[in-house]
């Protein structure tokens, strides 16, 4: 099914998300949609999927103009979306989520056996070994993403919009997704692929369309463009490479030490340390226990046992409040559920960790919050339609920048960064990488957790490989190679 966007425009309060966008997507192709955060990529995909309605212009499928008032109508026409921000009923099982709206049964009663069988068949179609009886909210984000992909594919869609589908997947899971997309294309399914990751764009896509500030910049065959020129079109300026500066200096005193950390959540005797000026990378497959380690160190896992020292002091009270008071900051993997108060403004979210410092007798001094976060907002180029708008109105990448701003403003000596560039565009990613390096060079101890192995390999002083809730090995920066680390992650000798 071919897609044609004809002069599509969309306005939100205070911001023009799309401005007269026109381009075509060939039937059965995988077409990349690229641009910085706020460029309009997700908005365009949501208009195609019936979540938003365009203010002007139209969309044609196989030459026939369509206008979807809701996602149900889009699905009926063969258009499905795999969202970057997951939307499930966390309290229901995987099987119940996969069969919502199509619950099998007879005489008003649901057949749990048929529901589970149907859900297992959906997951088997994408080679996802997930227990369909588990509660959705208990799954790691990467597995939730795979469930969402299974749901979209099962509906028999002839057009699928993939909105940052690998943002929460490990390299192994991502490779399985790539193979799945190849199979979909062979079946004639048209894929509109929204991503910031250049390696997967050049791996999967036939053509690429670039948006900037809501406007169409170019549409070109992938073979006619280089990575450097694609990045330059996306951000409107050259992007230079850099070598991390922190690795040139010797590490300082130990800032974080963990001994025999254990938890029913999936941690089995983890011990590690991070010194001042170090970036210690944590690599592992989805479900290996990476995020669980971060949560336990920060005091979010009340069942965790073991000993944690911060700057030489044993943490006797294992709570998030005491961790923050000791100088530890955590940018969590799930920014919406754990990193942000969505109803609050970006400025208020950015000062949550420093509110007590800024307040006098419990009241914030006028303008103090804005002054505290503005330098970091400027540095990370946080784009908001209005200073009074809720952070929920920001794009996913800008929301991630607000999470980082909170801990940058707090000047924490120990930072735990769990997927710090998830959903962030290439320009901002390079800026965040440079900022992380700058923090380490100034003496901050950083524990960096990422599904992107190139990110871990590029930034880390040394790398810890997690498998099955344990530290499976440690690799120095000089010895680290992507294939070797992947084998260690997978347990291959």
Tab-separated table of C-alpha atoms in Angstrom:
chain	number	residue	atom	x	y	z
A	1	UNK	CA	0.000	0.000	0.000
A	2	UNK	CA	1.539	3.317	-1.078
A	3	UNK	CA	1.267	6.467	1.053
A	4	UNK	CA	1.150	10.065	-0.125
A	5	UNK	CA	1.284	13.040	2.233
A	6	UNK	CA	-0.168	16.110	0.522
A	7	UNK	CA	0.499	19.527	2.096
A	8	UNK	CA	-0.128	18.250	5.636
A	9	UNK	CA	-0.103	20.870	8.430
A	10	UNK	CA	-0.807	20.581	12.161
A	11	UNK	CA	-0.889	23.276	14.849
A	12	UNK	CA	-0.771	22.771	18.623
A	13	UNK	CA	-1.131	25.560	21.217
A	14	UNK	CA	1.992	27.698	20.888
A	15	UNK	CA	3.760	25.543	18.291
A	16	UNK	CA	3.349	24.609	14.616
A	17	UNK	CA	4.208	20.907	14.528
A	18	UNK	CA	3.860	20.404	10.759
A	19	UNK	CA	3.955	23.001	8.013
A	20	UNK	CA	2.894	22.013	4.473
A	21	UNK	CA	4.597	18.581	4.433
A	22	UNK	CA	4.434	16.601	1.171
A	23	UNK	CA	6.212	13.383	0.132
A	24	UNK	CA	5.452	9.827	-1.048
A	25	UNK	CA	6.183	6.361	0.359
A	26	UNK	CA	6.332	3.455	-2.090
A	27	UNK	CA	4.261	0.336	-1.433
A	28	UNK	CA	6.179	-2.471	0.264
A	29	UNK	CA	9.128	-0.243	1.163
A	30	UNK	CA	10.714	0.645	4.481
A	31	UNK	CA	10.824	4.448	4.482
A	32	UNK	CA	12.777	6.290	7.180
A	33	UNK	CA	11.442	9.470	8.754
A	34	UNK	CA	14.228	11.468	10.404
A	35	UNK	CA	14.719	14.749	12.198
A	36	UNK	CA	15.537	16.278	15.550
A	37	UNK	CA	13.188	16.142	18.523
A	38	UNK	CA	10.181	18.317	17.788
A	39	UNK	CA	10.695	18.112	14.006
A	40	UNK	CA	7.193	16.625	13.577
A	41	UNK	CA	8.042	12.967	12.887
A	42	UNK	CA	5.793	11.408	15.532
A	43	UNK	CA	3.030	13.922	14.819
A	44	UNK	CA	2.980	12.890	11.160
A	45	UNK	CA	2.852	9.210	12.117
A	46	UNK	CA	-0.012	9.865	14.553
A	47	UNK	CA	-2.000	11.681	11.862
A	48	UNK	CA	-1.551	8.654	9.590
A	49	UNK	CA	-2.636	6.378	12.441
A	50	UNK	CA	-5.753	8.370	13.344
A	51	UNK	CA	-4.531	9.684	16.703
A	52	UNK	CA	-4.405	13.277	15.435
A	53	UNK	CA	-6.367	14.904	12.623
A	54	UNK	CA	-4.499	17.239	10.277
A	55	UNK	CA	-5.528	20.903	10.241
A	56	UNK	CA	-4.824	21.111	6.510
A	57	UNK	CA	-3.798	18.811	3.688
A	58	UNK	CA	-4.610	15.152	3.205
A	59	UNK	CA	-3.191	11.633	3.102
A	60	UNK	CA	-3.767	9.166	0.268
A	61	UNK	CA	-3.423	5.370	0.491
A	62	UNK	CA	-3.001	3.691	-2.907
A	63	UNK	CA	-4.104	6.984	-4.459
A	64	UNK	CA	-7.346	7.233	-2.430
A	65	UNK	CA	-7.637	10.159	-0.016
A	66	UNK	CA	-8.344	9.088	3.576
A	67	UNK	CA	-9.055	10.928	6.811
A	68	UNK	CA	-9.097	8.892	10.022
A	69	UNK	CA	-10.939	10.377	13.006
A	70	UNK	CA	-9.586	7.717	15.381
A	71	UNK	CA	-7.145	4.762	15.481
A	72	UNK	CA	-9.967	2.225	15.087
A	73	UNK	CA	-10.778	3.599	11.635
A	74	UNK	CA	-7.080	3.583	10.738
A	75	UNK	CA	-6.764	-0.068	11.800
A	76	UNK	CA	-9.824	-0.964	9.752
A	77	UNK	CA	-8.062	0.563	6.733
A	78	UNK	CA	-4.901	-1.427	7.462
A	79	UNK	CA	-2.771	1.170	9.287
A	80	UNK	CA	-1.186	0.356	12.680
A	81	UNK	CA	1.323	2.153	14.913
A	82	UNK	CA	4.053	0.779	17.144
A	83	UNK	CA	4.449	3.659	19.594
A	84	UNK	CA	7.639	4.882	21.242
A	85	UNK	CA	5.729	5.621	24.466
A	86	UNK	CA	3.965	2.410	25.424
A	87	UNK	CA	0.214	2.387	26.084
A	88	UNK	CA	-1.002	-0.705	27.941
A	89	UNK	CA	-3.164	-1.689	30.901
A	90	UNK	CA	-0.340	-2.353	33.358
A	91	UNK	CA	-2.580	-4.264	35.765
A	92	UNK	CA	-3.691	-6.816	33.155
A	93	UNK	CA	-1.760	-9.832	31.899
A	94	UNK	CA	0.134	-9.929	28.615
A	95	UNK	CA	-2.562	-12.188	27.153
A	96	UNK	CA	-5.359	-9.819	28.208
A	97	UNK	CA	-3.555	-6.843	26.722
A	98	UNK	CA	-2.951	-8.620	23.429
A	99	UNK	CA	-6.616	-9.644	23.137
A	100	UNK	CA	-8.255	-6.394	24.259
A	101	UNK	CA	-11.232	-5.728	22.018
A	102	UNK	CA	-11.064	-9.288	20.692
A	103	UNK	CA	-11.532	-11.386	23.830
A	104	UNK	CA	-12.325	-14.986	22.802
A	105	UNK	CA	-15.288	-16.601	24.523
A	106	UNK	CA	-18.827	-17.835	24.303
A	107	UNK	CA	-22.075	-16.861	25.965
A	108	UNK	CA	-20.574	-13.777	27.583
A	109	UNK	CA	-17.719	-15.692	29.223
A	110	UNK	CA	-14.051	-15.266	28.285
A	111	UNK	CA	-12.076	-18.386	27.475
A	112	UNK	CA	-8.739	-17.909	29.224
A	113	UNK	CA	-7.282	-20.951	27.463
A	114	UNK	CA	-8.153	-19.575	24.013
A	115	UNK	CA	-6.931	-16.105	25.021
A	116	UNK	CA	-3.560	-17.455	26.135
A	117	UNK	CA	-3.212	-19.614	23.031
A	118	UNK	CA	-3.975	-16.646	20.785
A	119	UNK	CA	-1.512	-14.415	22.646
A	120	UNK	CA	1.228	-17.068	22.531
A	121	UNK	CA	0.721	-17.417	18.776
A	122	UNK	CA	1.032	-13.634	18.345
A	123	UNK	CA	4.319	-13.555	20.264
A	124	UNK	CA	5.659	-16.667	18.528
A	125	UNK	CA	5.162	-14.914	15.186
A	126	UNK	CA	7.869	-12.404	16.175
A	127	UNK	CA	9.999	-14.919	18.088
A	128	UNK	CA	9.338	-13.272	21.473
A	129	UNK	CA	9.496	-15.765	24.337
A	130	UNK	CA	7.348	-13.941	26.903
A	131	UNK	CA	5.100	-15.618	29.477
A	132	UNK	CA	1.611	-14.386	28.533
A	133	UNK	CA	0.397	-14.922	32.119
A	134	UNK	CA	2.698	-12.246	33.513
A	135	UNK	CA	1.293	-8.850	34.460
A	136	UNK	CA	2.198	-6.277	31.814
A	137	UNK	CA	3.470	-3.745	34.360
A	138	UNK	CA	6.002	-6.287	35.661
A	139	UNK	CA	7.722	-6.692	32.289
A	140	UNK	CA	10.881	-4.760	31.393
A	141	UNK	CA	10.236	-1.980	28.890
A	142	UNK	CA	12.005	-3.906	26.131
A	143	UNK	CA	9.601	-6.831	26.478
A	144	UNK	CA	6.625	-4.457	26.610
A	145	UNK	CA	7.855	-3.034	23.300
A	146	UNK	CA	7.895	-6.513	21.758
A	147	UNK	CA	4.311	-7.119	22.957
A	148	UNK	CA	3.234	-3.889	21.267
A	149	UNK	CA	4.888	-4.932	18.003
A	150	UNK	CA	3.142	-8.307	18.170
A	151	UNK	CA	-0.220	-6.585	18.648
A	152	UNK	CA	0.273	-4.333	15.611
A	153	UNK	CA	1.390	-7.130	13.310
A	154	UNK	CA	-1.411	-9.457	14.359
A	155	UNK	CA	-4.084	-6.997	13.198
A	156	UNK	CA	-3.085	-7.704	9.595
A	157	UNK	CA	-1.873	-4.172	8.957
A	158	UNK	CA	-0.652	-3.320	5.462
A	159	UNK	CA	0.993	-0.108	6.722
A	160	UNK	CA	2.898	-0.033	10.014
A	161	UNK	CA	4.368	3.102	11.558
A	162	UNK	CA	7.357	2.203	13.752
A	163	UNK	CA	7.994	5.129	16.125
A	164	UNK	CA	11.444	4.579	17.685
A	165	UNK	CA	10.775	0.818	18.001
A	166	UNK	CA	14.282	-0.067	19.231
A	167	UNK	CA	14.561	2.703	21.835
A	168	UNK	CA	14.172	0.164	24.669
A	169	UNK	CA	15.579	-2.946	22.997
A	170	UNK	CA	18.968	-4.550	23.438
A	171	UNK	CA	21.118	-5.197	20.383
A	172	UNK	CA	19.978	-8.826	20.337
A	173	UNK	CA	16.284	-7.844	20.496
A	174	UNK	CA	16.845	-5.166	17.854
A	175	UNK	CA	18.388	-7.682	15.456
A	176	UNK	CA	15.292	-9.850	15.807
A	177	UNK	CA	13.137	-6.809	15.026
A	178	UNK	CA	15.221	-6.077	11.899
A	179	UNK	CA	14.666	-9.644	10.681
A	180	UNK	CA	10.945	-9.259	11.377
A	181	UNK	CA	10.759	-6.040	9.328
A	182	UNK	CA	12.560	-7.792	6.475
A	183	UNK	CA	9.877	-10.504	6.569
A	184	UNK	CA	7.099	-7.900	6.612
A	185	UNK	CA	8.541	-6.165	3.557
A	186	UNK	CA	8.737	-9.506	1.760
A	187	UNK	CA	4.993	-9.849	2.422
A	188	UNK	CA	4.353	-6.404	0.899
A	189	UNK	CA	3.809	-4.490	4.159
A	190	UNK	CA	4.762	-0.797	3.938
A	191	UNK	CA	6.828	0.409	6.916
A	192	UNK	CA	7.227	4.057	7.915
A	193	UNK	CA	10.244	3.931	10.210
A	194	UNK	CA	10.828	6.805	12.650
A	195	UNK	CA	14.267	6.596	14.247
A	196	UNK	CA	17.306	8.540	15.403
A	197	UNK	CA	19.662	5.575	15.026
A	198	UNK	CA	21.548	5.966	11.782
A	199	UNK	CA	22.905	2.413	11.727
A	200	UNK	CA	19.410	0.910	11.608
A	201	UNK	CA	18.167	3.458	9.062
A	202	UNK	CA	20.969	2.477	6.679
A	203	UNK	CA	20.408	-1.196	7.535
A	204	UNK	CA	16.641	-1.289	6.921
A	205	UNK	CA	15.381	1.561	4.768
A	206	UNK	CA	15.065	2.174	1.018
A	207	UNK	CA	14.376	5.916	1.220
A	208	UNK	CA	14.688	8.590	3.884
A	209	UNK	CA	12.641	11.733	4.455
A	210	UNK	CA	14.070	14.489	6.650
A	211	UNK	CA	11.896	16.937	8.596
A	212	UNK	CA	13.194	20.016	10.400
A	213	UNK	CA	11.072	22.392	12.468
A	214	UNK	CA	7.916	20.827	11.048
A	215	UNK	CA	8.928	21.329	7.412
A	216	UNK	CA	9.962	18.864	4.714
A	217	UNK	CA	13.679	19.165	3.967
A	218	UNK	CA	14.332	16.305	1.548
A	219	UNK	CA	13.321	12.814	0.434
A	220	UNK	CA	16.078	10.730	-1.106
A	221	UNK	CA	17.116	7.099	-1.742
A	222	UNK	CA	19.247	5.817	1.115
A	223	UNK	CA	21.994	4.863	-1.322
A	224	UNK	CA	22.358	8.462	-2.469
A	225	UNK	CA	23.223	9.900	0.943
A	226	UNK	CA	25.976	9.509	3.544
A	227	UNK	CA	25.554	9.445	7.302
A	228	UNK	CA	27.332	12.762	7.631
A	229	UNK	CA	25.121	14.506	5.080
A	230	UNK	CA	21.984	12.984	6.640
A	231	UNK	CA	22.917	14.305	10.080
A	232	UNK	CA	23.686	17.728	8.627
A	233	UNK	CA	20.263	17.835	6.935
A	234	UNK	CA	18.579	16.844	10.205
A	235	UNK	CA	20.240	19.426	12.443
A	236	UNK	CA	21.067	22.116	9.882
A	237	UNK	CA	24.739	22.295	10.830
A	238	UNK	CA	27.908	20.128	10.658
A	239	UNK	CA	28.420	17.611	13.462
A	240	UNK	CA	31.985	16.855	14.465
A	241	UNK	CA	33.287	13.756	16.208
A	242	UNK	CA	35.142	13.933	19.492
A	243	UNK	CA	37.294	11.674	21.633
A	244	UNK	CA	36.243	11.424	25.305
A	245	UNK	CA	38.473	13.640	27.415
A	246	UNK	CA	37.906	11.873	30.739
A	247	UNK	CA	39.854	8.770	29.668
A	248	UNK	CA	43.061	10.831	29.463
A	249	UNK	CA	43.079	11.385	33.244
A	250	UNK	CA	43.557	8.926	36.067
A	251	UNK	CA	40.475	8.080	38.130
A	252	UNK	CA	40.159	9.666	41.565
A	253	UNK	CA	38.849	8.328	44.855
A	254	UNK	CA	36.081	5.768	45.045
A	255	UNK	CA	32.660	7.447	45.045
A	256	UNK	CA	30.317	4.465	44.803
A	257	UNK	CA	30.874	0.935	46.119
A	258	UNK	CA	28.325	-1.882	46.052
A	259	UNK	CA	28.846	-5.270	47.714
A	260	UNK	CA	26.716	-8.407	47.378
A	261	UNK	CA	23.597	-6.652	46.106
A	262	UNK	CA	20.666	-9.070	45.901
A	263	UNK	CA	16.957	-8.766	45.182
A	264	UNK	CA	13.980	-10.950	44.212
A	265	UNK	CA	13.633	-8.519	41.277
A	266	UNK	CA	16.529	-10.320	39.603
A	267	UNK	CA	19.857	-9.332	41.205
A	268	UNK	CA	22.145	-12.098	42.395
A	269	UNK	CA	25.236	-10.983	44.299
A	270	UNK	CA	26.324	-7.884	42.356
A	271	UNK	CA	29.448	-6.025	43.497
A	272	UNK	CA	30.914	-3.008	41.724
A	273	UNK	CA	32.650	0.294	42.285
A	274	UNK	CA	32.913	3.623	40.471
A	275	UNK	CA	35.654	6.169	41.088
A	276	UNK	CA	35.634	9.908	40.563
A	277	UNK	CA	36.201	10.713	36.887
A	278	UNK	CA	35.128	7.251	35.709
A	279	UNK	CA	32.301	6.264	33.416
A	280	UNK	CA	31.543	2.622	34.156
A	281	UNK	CA	29.333	1.183	31.435
A	282	UNK	CA	26.802	-1.561	32.141
A	283	UNK	CA	25.886	-3.780	29.190
A	284	UNK	CA	23.471	-6.694	29.046
A	285	UNK	CA	20.472	-8.134	27.260
A	286	UNK	CA	16.938	-7.033	28.110
A	287	UNK	CA	15.985	-8.723	31.383
A	288	UNK	CA	19.598	-9.239	32.469
A	289	UNK	CA	19.101	-6.999	35.515
A	290	UNK	CA	20.723	-3.725	34.431
A	291	UNK	CA	17.902	-1.391	35.457
A	292	UNK	CA	17.189	-3.484	38.551
A	293	UNK	CA	20.742	-2.803	39.763
A	294	UNK	CA	20.242	0.942	39.269
A	295	UNK	CA	16.935	0.927	41.153
A	296	UNK	CA	18.400	-1.051	44.052
A	297	UNK	CA	21.422	1.248	44.426
A	298	UNK	CA	19.165	4.301	44.405
A	299	UNK	CA	16.880	2.860	47.087
A	300	UNK	CA	13.795	2.199	44.966
A	301	UNK	CA	13.851	-1.567	45.601
A	302	UNK	CA	12.795	-2.079	49.224
A	303	UNK	CA	13.513	-5.819	49.049
A	304	UNK	CA	17.126	-5.370	47.986
A	305	UNK	CA	19.874	-6.447	50.379
A	306	UNK	CA	23.609	-5.815	50.373
A	307	UNK	CA	25.825	-2.862	51.212
A	308	UNK	CA	26.168	0.451	49.383
A	309	UNK	CA	28.810	3.087	50.173
A	310	UNK	CA	28.545	6.628	48.832
A	311	UNK	CA	31.786	8.628	49.077
A	312	UNK	CA	33.005	6.325	51.842
A	313	UNK	CA	29.808	6.409	53.937
A	314	UNK	CA	27.728	3.248	54.359
A	315	UNK	CA	24.090	3.832	53.396
A	316	UNK	CA	22.193	2.607	56.450
A	317	UNK	CA	18.842	3.911	55.210
A	318	UNK	CA	18.183	2.608	51.705
A	319	UNK	CA	15.678	5.087	50.321
A	320	UNK	CA	15.663	7.407	47.340
A	321	UNK	CA	15.507	10.393	49.703
A	322	UNK	CA	18.693	9.341	51.493
A	323	UNK	CA	20.413	8.576	48.164
A	324	UNK	CA	19.654	12.071	46.869
A	325	UNK	CA	20.801	13.599	50.167
A	326	UNK	CA	24.078	11.665	49.791
A	327	UNK	CA	24.652	13.079	46.315
A	328	UNK	CA	23.315	10.323	44.047
A	329	UNK	CA	21.163	11.105	41.005
A	330	UNK	CA	19.239	8.604	38.891
A	331	UNK	CA	17.911	9.210	35.380
A	332	UNK	CA	15.603	6.165	35.107
A	333	UNK	CA	14.880	4.067	32.046
A	334	UNK	CA	11.151	4.817	32.152
A	335	UNK	CA	10.985	8.596	32.180
A	336	UNK	CA	7.174	8.824	32.140
A	337	UNK	CA	6.497	6.574	35.128
A	338	UNK	CA	9.585	7.242	37.240
A	339	UNK	CA	11.390	10.300	35.895
A	340	UNK	CA	8.768	13.010	35.541
A	341	UNK	CA	5.641	14.494	37.061
A	342	UNK	CA	3.782	14.882	33.787
A	343	UNK	CA	1.324	17.515	35.020
A	344	UNK	CA	4.114	19.850	36.191
A	345	UNK	CA	6.050	22.300	34.016
A	346	UNK	CA	9.556	21.524	32.684
A	347	UNK	CA	11.048	24.083	35.097
A	348	UNK	CA	9.302	22.537	38.111
A	349	UNK	CA	10.412	19.054	37.059
A	350	UNK	CA	13.955	20.310	36.604
A	351	UNK	CA	14.128	21.598	40.195
A	352	UNK	CA	12.545	18.646	42.038
A	353	UNK	CA	15.935	17.553	43.392
A	354	UNK	CA	17.057	21.074	44.347
A	355	UNK	CA	13.808	22.610	45.615
A	356	UNK	CA	14.979	22.719	49.237
A	357	UNK	CA	18.111	24.624	48.244
A	358	UNK	CA	16.130	27.185	46.296
A	359	UNK	CA	13.364	27.695	48.867
A	360	UNK	CA	13.318	30.113	51.818
A	361	UNK	CA	11.065	29.021	54.699
A	362	UNK	CA	9.367	26.595	52.339
A	363	UNK	CA	8.715	29.129	49.570
A	364	UNK	CA	10.577	29.448	46.276
A	365	UNK	CA	12.146	32.835	45.627
A	366	UNK	CA	10.691	34.435	42.476
A	367	UNK	CA	12.611	33.366	39.390
A	368	UNK	CA	15.007	31.108	41.318
A	369	UNK	CA	13.737	27.895	39.702
A	370	UNK	CA	14.040	29.288	36.174
A	371	UNK	CA	17.539	30.618	36.862
A	372	UNK	CA	18.647	27.225	38.232
A	373	UNK	CA	17.635	25.206	35.184
A	374	UNK	CA	17.920	27.717	32.322
A	375	UNK	CA	21.669	27.170	31.690
A	376	UNK	CA	21.062	23.423	31.345
A	377	UNK	CA	17.926	23.897	29.246
A	378	UNK	CA	19.982	26.108	26.941
A	379	UNK	CA	22.870	23.633	26.891
A	380	UNK	CA	20.609	20.684	26.003
A	381	UNK	CA	18.369	22.826	23.766
A	382	UNK	CA	15.140	21.905	25.562
A	383	UNK	CA	12.281	23.039	23.338
A	384	UNK	CA	8.958	23.844	25.023
A	385	UNK	CA	5.946	25.595	23.544
A	386	UNK	CA	5.418	27.543	26.772
A	387	UNK	CA	7.063	27.790	30.163
A	388	UNK	CA	3.677	27.105	31.759
A	389	UNK	CA	2.848	24.061	29.611
A	390	UNK	CA	2.996	20.631	31.342
A	391	UNK	CA	6.014	18.489	30.596
A	392	UNK	CA	3.584	15.922	29.136
A	393	UNK	CA	3.212	18.258	26.136
A	394	UNK	CA	6.913	17.968	25.235
A	395	UNK	CA	8.314	15.488	22.742
A	396	UNK	CA	9.882	12.335	24.154
A	397	UNK	CA	13.405	13.601	23.541
A	398	UNK	CA	12.752	16.899	25.298
A	399	UNK	CA	11.233	15.053	28.243
A	400	UNK	CA	14.459	13.041	28.512
A	401	UNK	CA	16.477	16.246	28.542
A	402	UNK	CA	14.344	17.583	31.430
A	403	UNK	CA	15.109	14.427	33.443
A	404	UNK	CA	18.842	14.958	32.874
A	405	UNK	CA	18.544	18.646	33.737
A	406	UNK	CA	17.246	17.822	37.221
A	407	UNK	CA	20.445	16.014	38.179
A	408	UNK	CA	22.751	18.398	36.342
A	409	UNK	CA	21.249	21.284	38.323
A	410	UNK	CA	21.708	19.272	41.542
A	411	UNK	CA	25.447	18.790	40.765
A	412	UNK	CA	25.443	15.206	42.059
A	413	UNK	CA	28.914	13.653	42.574
A	414	UNK	CA	27.466	10.232	41.609
A	415	UNK	CA	25.174	9.844	38.592
A	416	UNK	CA	23.359	6.687	37.509
A	417	UNK	CA	22.219	7.146	33.912
A	418	UNK	CA	19.853	4.444	32.656
A	419	UNK	CA	19.340	4.845	28.887
A	420	UNK	CA	20.255	8.575	28.952
A	421	UNK	CA	19.818	9.065	25.192
A	422	UNK	CA	16.691	6.963	24.683
A	423	UNK	CA	14.467	8.729	22.151
A	424	UNK	CA	16.929	11.609	21.689
A	425	UNK	CA	17.877	12.833	18.217
A	426	UNK	CA	21.401	12.549	16.826
A	427	UNK	CA	22.328	16.168	17.452
A	428	UNK	CA	21.171	16.128	21.072
A	429	UNK	CA	22.718	12.685	21.565
A	430	UNK	CA	26.149	14.014	20.601
A	431	UNK	CA	25.642	16.949	22.982
A	432	UNK	CA	24.593	14.624	25.822
A	433	UNK	CA	27.601	12.380	25.156
A	434	UNK	CA	29.902	15.401	25.302
A	435	UNK	CA	28.184	16.563	28.498
A	436	UNK	CA	28.562	13.137	30.163
A	437	UNK	CA	32.231	13.156	29.225
A	438	UNK	CA	32.612	16.693	30.570
A	439	UNK	CA	30.998	15.683	33.871
A	440	UNK	CA	33.361	12.723	34.214
A	441	UNK	CA	36.363	14.874	33.352
A	442	UNK	CA	35.346	17.248	36.159
A	443	UNK	CA	35.269	14.387	38.684
A	444	UNK	CA	31.720	13.009	38.601
A	445	UNK	CA	31.418	9.230	39.033
A	446	UNK	CA	29.002	7.891	36.403
A	447	UNK	CA	27.332	4.494	36.097
A	448	UNK	CA	26.107	4.348	32.488
A	449	UNK	CA	23.474	1.785	31.497
A	450	UNK	CA	22.597	1.572	27.817
A	451	UNK	CA	21.153	-0.829	25.267
A	452	UNK	CA	23.282	0.833	22.595
A	453	UNK	CA	26.623	-0.943	22.639
A	454	UNK	CA	28.360	1.743	20.525
A	455	UNK	CA	27.347	4.286	23.184
A	456	UNK	CA	28.776	2.137	25.994
A	457	UNK	CA	31.957	1.355	24.064
A	458	UNK	CA	32.550	4.983	23.086
A	459	UNK	CA	31.996	6.607	26.480
A	460	UNK	CA	33.052	4.079	29.102
A	461	UNK	CA	36.318	3.872	31.006
A	462	UNK	CA	35.521	0.196	31.576
A	463	UNK	CA	32.499	-2.010	30.966
A	464	UNK	CA	30.630	-4.406	33.267
A	465	UNK	CA	28.630	-7.118	31.486
A	466	UNK	CA	25.477	-8.244	33.304
A	467	UNK	CA	23.867	-11.619	32.650
A	468	UNK	CA	21.211	-13.327	34.736
A	469	UNK	CA	21.404	-10.712	37.479
A	470	UNK	CA	25.133	-11.176	37.990
A	471	UNK	CA	28.303	-9.466	36.773
A	472	UNK	CA	29.430	-11.877	34.063
A	473	UNK	CA	32.655	-10.040	33.357
A	474	UNK	CA	34.542	-6.765	33.145
A	475	UNK	CA	36.237	-5.387	30.045
A	476	UNK	CA	38.654	-2.478	29.886
A	477	UNK	CA	38.147	0.248	27.312
A	478	UNK	CA	41.265	-0.827	25.438
A	479	UNK	CA	40.078	-4.436	25.158
A	480	UNK	CA	36.394	-3.805	24.447
A	481	UNK	CA	35.077	-4.944	21.066
A	482	UNK	CA	31.405	-5.016	20.138
A	483	UNK	CA	31.334	-8.671	19.075
A	484	UNK	CA	33.207	-9.788	22.193
A	485	UNK	CA	30.919	-7.875	24.552
A	486	UNK	CA	27.847	-9.238	22.762
A	487	UNK	CA	29.104	-12.791	23.167
A	488	UNK	CA	29.670	-12.197	26.867
A	489	UNK	CA	26.155	-10.730	27.175
A	490	UNK	CA	24.673	-13.799	25.514
A	491	UNK	CA	26.799	-16.279	27.472
A	492	UNK	CA	28.732	-17.489	24.423
A	493	UNK	CA	32.246	-18.658	25.269
